[in-house]
XYZ file of C-alpha atoms in Angstrom:
562
model
C 14.920 21.981 85.275
C 11.988 24.288 85.839
C 9.181 24.076 83.320
C 5.826 25.472 82.376
C 3.625 22.703 83.780
C 2.891 24.388 87.066
C 5.530 22.613 89.170
C 8.242 25.242 88.726
C 8.458 29.029 88.585
C 6.546 30.679 85.743
C 9.216 32.427 83.708
C 8.571 34.895 80.929
C 10.603 36.574 78.205
C 9.489 40.085 77.310
C 9.898 40.813 73.601
C 9.605 44.324 72.122
C 10.206 45.319 68.507
C 10.036 48.508 66.448
C 10.481 48.650 62.710
C 11.273 52.247 61.772
C 14.549 54.094 62.151
C 12.758 56.973 63.873
C 11.362 54.669 66.562
C 14.720 52.937 66.897
C 16.477 56.250 67.495
C 13.971 57.593 69.990
C 13.479 54.310 71.861
C 10.094 55.563 73.075
C 8.044 52.775 71.527
C 10.380 50.091 72.872
C 10.253 51.502 76.399
C 6.464 51.737 76.266
C 6.153 48.115 75.149
C 8.505 46.818 77.852
C 6.684 48.826 80.516
C 3.296 47.390 79.503
C 4.685 43.857 79.319
C 6.385 44.175 82.705
C 3.149 45.308 84.321
C 1.263 42.374 82.779
C 3.920 39.878 83.902
C 3.758 41.226 87.455
C -0.040 40.907 87.536
C 0.074 37.332 86.247
C 2.845 36.291 88.622
C 5.556 35.699 85.978
C 9.246 35.924 86.783
C 10.889 37.937 83.974
C 13.832 35.928 82.690
C 15.029 38.488 80.131
C 13.884 41.594 78.250
C 14.699 41.380 74.527
C 14.534 44.687 72.645
C 14.664 44.701 68.846
C 15.116 48.241 67.458
C 14.762 48.987 63.750
C 13.819 45.438 62.661
C 11.017 44.530 60.268
C 8.513 41.846 61.200
C 8.317 40.628 57.591
C 11.060 38.094 58.307
C 12.267 35.919 61.180
C 15.876 36.842 60.344
C 16.259 39.058 63.409
C 18.995 38.980 66.076
C 16.498 39.573 68.881
C 14.168 36.802 67.756
C 17.167 34.465 67.420
C 17.983 35.284 71.054
C 14.398 34.502 72.126
C 14.463 31.181 70.290
C 17.780 30.231 71.882
C 16.405 31.005 75.365
C 13.269 28.943 74.735
C 15.341 26.097 73.322
C 17.293 26.035 76.578
C 14.090 25.204 78.495
C 12.480 26.679 81.593
C 10.513 29.397 79.771
C 6.757 29.419 80.284
C 5.715 32.199 77.931
C 7.090 34.771 75.493
C 5.173 38.033 75.814
C 4.723 40.825 73.250
C 2.420 43.820 73.239
C 0.830 42.976 69.872
C 0.775 39.804 67.802
C 2.519 41.512 64.892
C 5.495 42.235 67.154
C 6.379 38.525 66.826
C 5.998 38.558 63.035
C 3.875 40.130 60.351
C 3.311 36.841 58.570
C 0.664 34.566 60.116
C 2.653 31.559 58.899
C 5.692 32.724 60.892
C 3.598 33.089 64.054
C 2.323 29.558 63.474
C 5.916 28.303 63.102
C 7.048 30.002 66.316
C 4.030 28.705 68.204
C 4.765 25.112 67.126
C 8.487 25.410 67.858
C 7.956 26.883 71.335
C 5.224 24.372 72.194
C 7.792 21.584 71.912
C 9.612 23.200 74.866
C 6.423 23.721 76.904
C 6.401 27.443 76.100
C 3.587 29.544 74.662
C 3.313 32.797 72.704
C 1.098 35.464 74.193
C 0.272 38.995 73.057
C -1.602 41.595 75.062
C -4.021 42.075 72.160
C -4.934 38.376 71.845
C -8.684 38.091 71.345
C -9.171 34.330 71.635
C -8.145 31.471 73.905
C -6.471 28.164 73.070
C -9.712 26.635 71.768
C -10.165 26.087 68.008
C -12.615 29.002 67.972
C -10.134 31.268 69.755
C -7.314 30.347 67.352
C -9.665 30.997 64.430
C -10.437 34.464 65.806
C -6.747 35.330 66.166
C -6.011 33.920 62.705
C -8.686 36.089 61.112
C -7.318 39.167 62.879
C -3.805 38.324 61.649
C -5.016 38.062 58.061
C -6.945 41.327 58.294
C -3.876 43.124 59.692
C -1.725 41.700 56.916
C -4.259 42.772 54.274
C -4.292 46.309 55.688
C -0.488 46.492 55.627
C -0.484 45.289 52.025
C -2.934 48.060 51.092
C -0.766 50.672 52.815
C 2.344 49.396 51.012
C 0.546 49.490 47.658
C -0.747 53.040 48.270
C 2.786 54.130 49.195
C 4.233 52.561 46.049
C 1.631 54.174 43.809
C 2.133 57.528 45.539
C 5.877 57.449 44.851
C 5.259 56.440 41.254
C 2.808 59.290 40.743
C 5.228 61.758 42.302
C 8.013 60.703 39.926
C 5.685 60.990 36.921
C 4.982 64.564 37.999
C 8.683 65.365 37.764
C 9.429 65.279 41.496
C 12.225 63.566 43.397
C 11.267 60.757 45.795
C 13.497 61.753 48.717
C 15.589 59.156 50.532
C 17.618 59.524 53.721
C 20.448 61.322 51.893
C 20.711 63.149 48.533
C 23.607 62.440 46.132
C 26.969 63.962 47.055
C 27.025 67.590 45.914
C 23.306 68.216 46.430
C 20.829 69.152 49.154
C 17.066 68.718 49.162
C 14.944 71.805 48.583
C 12.415 72.936 51.187
C 9.688 70.682 49.744
C 12.121 67.709 49.501
C 10.930 67.067 45.948
C 14.101 68.136 44.101
C 17.751 69.004 44.600
C 19.723 72.176 45.262
C 23.416 72.325 44.367
C 25.798 72.323 47.353
C 28.758 74.299 46.009
C 31.611 72.998 48.210
C 30.772 69.326 47.612
C 30.132 69.903 43.896
C 33.671 71.239 43.562
C 34.906 67.868 44.850
C 32.680 66.083 42.297
C 34.094 68.269 39.525
C 37.603 67.403 40.689
C 36.812 63.666 40.544
C 35.713 63.911 36.908
C 38.746 66.063 36.055
C 41.241 63.643 37.636
C 39.738 60.537 36.030
C 39.487 62.300 32.649
C 43.262 62.874 32.921
C 43.784 59.090 33.356
C 44.190 59.172 37.129
C 43.165 55.770 38.474
C 40.080 55.567 40.709
C 42.179 54.092 43.520
C 44.606 57.023 43.171
C 41.681 59.458 43.526
C 40.614 57.659 46.722
C 44.131 57.776 48.188
C 44.566 61.452 47.280
C 41.313 62.432 48.988
C 42.135 60.332 52.061
C 45.554 61.952 52.337
C 44.082 65.451 51.993
C 41.194 64.750 54.384
C 38.483 65.586 51.827
C 35.031 65.005 53.421
C 33.328 61.848 52.145
C 29.714 61.200 51.114
C 27.741 60.351 54.239
C 30.553 61.298 56.622
C 32.502 58.018 56.328
C 36.062 58.042 57.636
C 37.682 57.106 54.330
C 36.840 57.330 50.661
C 36.350 54.105 48.717
C 36.577 53.172 45.067
C 32.847 52.363 45.188
C 32.025 55.952 46.231
C 34.075 57.397 43.373
C 32.632 54.983 40.814
C 29.034 55.742 41.838
C 29.650 59.458 41.287
C 31.213 58.841 37.877
C 28.210 56.801 36.705
C 25.382 58.945 38.098
C 23.482 60.902 35.423
C 22.449 63.493 37.999
C 25.866 65.112 37.421
C 25.636 65.072 33.606
C 24.084 68.123 31.943
C 21.375 67.384 29.355
C 19.862 69.939 27.006
C 16.213 70.891 27.320
C 15.340 68.955 24.164
C 17.094 65.842 25.472
C 15.207 65.989 28.766
C 11.850 66.548 27.018
C 12.335 63.277 25.155
C 12.755 61.420 28.474
C 10.049 62.874 30.735
C 6.233 62.875 30.654
C 4.524 65.606 28.549
C 3.192 67.502 31.581
C 6.718 67.691 32.993
C 8.225 68.645 29.623
C 5.887 71.652 29.458
C 7.429 73.096 32.636
C 11.041 73.014 31.379
C 12.773 76.279 30.483
C 13.977 76.448 26.891
C 17.753 76.753 26.580
C 18.364 75.518 30.124
C 20.322 72.360 30.991
C 19.268 69.703 33.495
C 20.616 66.627 35.187
C 18.569 63.404 35.382
C 17.370 61.443 38.412
C 16.133 57.957 37.515
C 13.251 56.697 39.654
C 12.909 52.913 39.924
C 16.409 52.312 38.594
C 16.973 49.204 40.713
C 14.746 46.215 41.261
C 15.303 44.802 44.752
C 14.070 41.330 45.650
C 14.317 39.559 48.992
C 14.405 35.862 49.743
C 14.014 34.381 53.205
C 16.235 31.352 53.805
C 17.380 29.222 56.733
C 21.135 28.976 57.283
C 22.548 26.994 60.192
C 19.131 26.991 61.839
C 18.830 30.800 61.658
C 16.382 32.712 59.444
C 18.182 35.150 57.171
C 17.142 37.502 54.394
C 19.062 37.511 51.128
C 18.696 40.677 49.060
C 19.349 40.857 45.319
C 19.539 44.113 43.381
C 19.425 44.403 39.575
C 19.238 47.331 37.154
C 15.859 47.655 35.442
C 15.678 48.173 31.660
C 15.775 51.840 30.663
C 12.138 51.868 29.524
C 11.001 50.798 33.014
C 12.711 53.760 34.700
C 11.185 57.239 35.092
C 13.318 60.316 34.343
C 13.024 63.352 36.625
C 14.824 66.617 35.697
C 17.239 67.987 38.318
C 19.361 71.181 38.536
C 22.411 71.421 36.290
C 25.444 70.814 38.574
C 27.671 72.946 36.347
C 30.190 70.236 35.412
C 31.227 70.438 31.720
C 29.642 67.606 29.784
C 32.788 66.924 27.795
C 34.633 66.370 31.091
C 32.055 63.791 32.190
C 32.183 62.024 28.810
C 36.004 61.913 28.921
C 36.016 60.468 32.463
C 33.489 57.779 31.559
C 35.444 56.936 28.433
C 38.574 56.503 30.561
C 36.927 53.860 32.781
C 34.621 52.168 30.248
C 36.895 49.115 29.985
C 37.556 48.859 33.718
C 36.646 45.417 34.991
C 37.492 43.714 38.231
C 40.207 41.161 37.391
C 39.388 37.512 38.111
C 42.606 37.189 40.068
C 45.914 39.017 40.024
C 47.728 37.937 36.836
C 45.265 35.027 36.443
C 46.903 33.185 39.325
C 44.766 30.826 41.408
C 45.063 31.824 45.068
C 44.782 28.698 47.183
C 43.943 30.551 50.422
C 41.481 33.037 48.949
C 37.827 33.268 49.926
C 38.486 33.833 53.633
C 40.645 30.745 54.303
C 43.516 33.001 55.381
C 42.662 35.469 58.165
C 44.527 38.275 59.903
C 45.441 37.301 63.455
C 45.015 40.888 64.701
C 41.716 42.124 63.269
C 40.171 38.840 62.115
C 39.650 40.196 58.597
C 40.503 38.264 55.473
C 43.957 38.269 53.933
C 43.766 39.735 50.448
C 45.792 38.597 47.428
C 48.238 41.205 46.165
C 50.833 41.277 43.379
C 53.727 43.574 42.570
C 55.661 43.691 39.276
C 59.393 43.125 39.616
C 61.309 43.346 36.334
C 59.702 40.775 34.027
C 57.653 38.909 36.649
C 55.188 39.450 39.499
C 55.675 38.666 43.171
C 52.529 37.442 44.924
C 51.571 38.088 48.555
C 48.745 37.827 51.085
C 48.108 41.067 52.979
C 45.515 42.159 55.518
C 42.685 43.719 53.499
C 41.968 46.325 56.184
C 45.608 47.418 56.369
C 45.858 47.536 52.584
C 42.741 49.708 52.358
C 43.255 52.156 55.255
C 46.792 51.628 56.545
C 47.423 51.354 60.281
C 44.077 53.066 60.916
C 42.448 49.892 59.611
C 44.770 47.272 61.145
C 48.301 47.113 62.533
C 49.245 43.974 60.563
C 51.594 45.572 58.048
C 53.368 42.389 56.897
C 53.160 40.848 53.456
C 53.290 37.053 53.325
C 54.844 35.485 50.233
C 51.986 33.493 48.683
C 53.927 30.525 47.217
C 55.754 29.866 50.496
C 52.668 30.213 52.714
C 50.614 28.011 50.407
C 53.344 25.355 50.421
C 53.448 25.359 54.234
C 49.668 25.031 54.442
C 49.733 22.110 52.004
C 52.368 20.336 54.106
C 50.054 20.721 57.120
C 47.011 19.295 55.283
C 49.123 16.563 53.701
C 50.097 15.463 57.220
C 46.411 15.254 58.219
C 45.700 12.850 55.370
C 48.293 10.404 56.722
C 46.151 9.889 59.870
C 42.733 8.974 58.411
C 41.162 7.626 61.627
C 41.637 10.868 63.547
C 40.495 12.781 60.474
C 37.302 10.672 60.277
C 36.477 11.338 63.928
C 36.897 15.102 63.496
C 34.772 15.269 60.344
C 31.991 13.150 61.871
C 32.014 15.358 64.975
C 31.713 18.456 62.774
C 28.685 17.036 60.924
C 27.016 15.966 64.170
C 27.420 19.413 65.720
C 25.883 21.025 62.650
C 22.939 18.635 62.935
C 22.478 19.694 66.566
C 22.523 23.387 65.589
C 19.479 22.920 63.358
C 16.426 23.944 65.344
C 13.652 21.443 66.011
C 12.831 18.376 63.935
C 13.220 19.088 60.163
C 10.819 16.260 59.337
C 8.099 17.599 61.617
C 8.652 21.146 60.352
C 8.320 19.939 56.771
C 5.068 18.129 57.614
C 3.719 21.283 59.276
C 4.466 23.384 56.190
C 3.006 20.729 53.893
C -0.185 20.865 55.951
C -0.163 24.637 55.559
C 0.057 24.251 51.764
C -2.835 21.791 51.783
C -4.874 24.117 54.013
C -4.433 27.021 51.608
C -5.517 24.848 48.685
C -8.649 23.749 50.573
C -9.476 27.319 51.601
C -8.991 28.533 48.030
C -11.487 25.952 46.799
C -14.016 26.890 49.508
C -13.728 30.614 48.803
C -14.252 30.005 45.081
C -17.354 27.927 45.824
C -18.695 30.686 48.095
C -18.133 33.266 45.349
C -19.900 31.052 42.813
C -22.896 30.841 45.160
C -22.901 34.604 45.704
C -21.968 34.361 49.384
C -18.995 36.703 49.039
C -18.251 39.533 46.600
C -15.556 39.115 43.974
C -13.554 41.987 45.495
C -13.471 40.146 48.810
C -12.600 36.931 46.966
C -9.577 38.584 45.314
C -8.307 39.816 48.679
C -8.715 36.385 50.268
C -7.037 34.598 47.369
C -4.128 37.067 47.421
C -3.648 36.439 51.141
C -3.752 32.672 50.617
C -1.236 32.916 47.794
C 1.184 34.841 50.032
C 0.818 32.227 52.771
C 1.427 29.478 50.244
C 4.586 31.206 48.988
C 5.918 31.452 52.548
C 5.221 27.771 53.132
C 6.936 26.829 49.873
C 9.972 28.954 50.795
C 10.223 27.251 54.179
C 9.926 23.814 52.586
C 12.711 24.753 50.161
C 14.867 25.935 53.087
C 14.328 22.639 54.926
C 15.245 20.782 51.761
C 18.420 22.890 51.495
C 19.331 21.912 55.071
C 19.018 18.234 54.243
C 21.005 18.611 51.043
C 23.729 20.465 52.936
C 24.156 17.577 55.373
C 24.163 15.095 52.499
C 26.825 17.134 50.693
C 28.978 17.200 53.839
C 28.627 13.424 54.163
C 29.722 13.018 50.544
C 32.635 15.394 51.064
C 33.731 13.437 54.146
C 33.723 10.179 52.231
C 35.564 11.839 49.344
C 38.331 12.949 51.706
C 38.627 9.557 53.407
C 38.235 7.284 50.375
C 39.973 9.411 47.753
C 42.456 11.898 49.134
C 43.611 9.864 52.141
C 44.118 6.855 49.882
C 46.452 8.645 47.475
C 50.157 8.035 47.598
C 52.400 10.951 48.662
C 53.527 11.438 45.065
C 49.939 11.588 43.779
C 48.938 13.996 46.549
C 51.658 16.406 45.547
C 50.371 16.339 41.956
C 47.004 17.840 42.989
C 46.465 21.247 41.382
C 45.748 24.461 43.371
C 42.001 24.312 42.603
C 41.758 20.726 43.907
C 43.722 21.638 47.035
C 41.443 24.649 47.594
C 38.365 22.365 47.401
C 39.938 20.051 49.966
C 40.620 23.013 52.271
C 36.951 24.000 52.034
C 35.792 20.507 52.980
C 38.110 20.477 55.982
C 36.961 23.958 57.079
C 40.601 25.028 57.054
C 41.541 28.235 58.847
C 44.972 29.864 58.429
C 45.911 32.657 60.835
C 48.674 35.143 59.985
C 50.078 37.474 62.640
C 52.941 39.960 62.324
C 54.620 38.791 65.546
C 54.144 34.997 65.418
C 54.568 32.085 62.998
C 51.591 31.246 60.759
C 49.092 28.835 62.322
C 46.342 26.581 60.984
C 43.375 24.534 62.199
C 40.737 22.421 60.478
C 37.149 21.237 60.987
C 36.208 21.977 64.600
C 39.617 21.432 66.185
C 39.961 24.267 68.710
C 43.753 24.466 68.733
C 45.821 26.298 66.151
C 48.932 24.414 65.066
C 52.068 26.312 63.979
C 52.941 25.638 60.349
C 56.237 23.947 59.580
C 58.659 26.720 58.531
C 59.913 24.755 55.521
C 61.289 27.167 52.971
C 58.743 29.899 53.637
C 59.846 33.431 54.366
C 57.778 36.357 55.586
C 58.331 39.483 53.538
C 57.782 42.649 55.512
C 56.621 46.032 54.289
C 56.733 49.274 56.208
C 53.544 50.937 57.470
């Protein structure tokens, strides 16, 4: 295999990234980066192995498809260097650059940016590290100025424009408030009227789809989520001038016209937090959104949409007790949660129930067909849930009668997952622990320097804030590594539970297992059930590549018409 030690060809990966949607659409910045990198590689005598372009991706996380591709290529060996135009193209966090540098070094590969200022000496790395921290500090200042600017704008009674206004509105010329869009607002009025007359939200969706009513954002089909968002948005509800004055700041209240009605736009309604985690050796970002308390939101008056308030109140009253049911008729669905998949589109099979006289019949149906008909998927069949679940249980029950083969498959699955984890978890953990210790030492030194008057307290605050952010990243990565280890341990425990508990049960005791216990067993075995309209149901488990037809037994497939 070729390598980077001078005895094989020098191979380079060119990596270009842009973070904004505007850059991603134009592609100009990406092309410029690749052109500059290609010229540098040619001058230095590098053979370009691959050009990886990452449009519209933030450098605040390593959870990026393009970076995953780069890491896979480096892991395969034979790569001498990964080139980027600027250091922050790799990542915005200095700790992430450090992680990538250590990971690539294990494969004899280096990171190099065209704006590197130092060499590989300790002094050169210190120079680059200082520049990284300064760039991060500048970005933090820009983000804070942006946040405060939006907050000030909302306090002045102005809309903070996003990529699209609510359905039924347009932005005004200044993009600081709304203008009613009459044709869409008629649709909004119709939604409130239908729901106020006890028309179900799903029936509204189906009616609009059948009539071809344009959707918010130009989607192909309406959804219950779209309808529900409209019903709950206060921008459509008329408030009197006195009501609005009680919600907004005094300067804004003074501009309101007496006797006029207004809608309400709530700035800062949602609090969004992000957490960076490692799943299956890949960095991912988990986003959580919660509604802030009312007193933390800022009210901004908007134009009255002209929908009668009593109509809005009646519609909201009609859906106030609507809750998503735990499961149809409180039945436990043994193949729910993605265990059963459509053999045509790959989507999940969704539980469904239909009342027949004094009972309910239960089925699994393709979720995409159920939502959008044949435009979503051609799998129009309904599969009787009790019969399918019984056939799946017979399949799994047969696996438990051959424990040696089952042990081999489960051990192979665990070993493959171990191999998928990048690098050495122990070494990574030690590296992050060193990073935590380094931040603690630097914090102490900075505080001593401030006490001796060597640095100003403003500079001290900036340095301590930067160190705290680095420490948080290191702690997150340590937690992710711990989660990886716990996941393997849990899989080992699950394997032993299957082999020492389930496989040891007598046939009679196995059949007495409840649906929840069977579902847990299916999860451990990584069971996959495939349902096609033109073939018998099939199943596989763990990492077995072949699908096995399920024993017909007493099961029958119940067919519906498209």
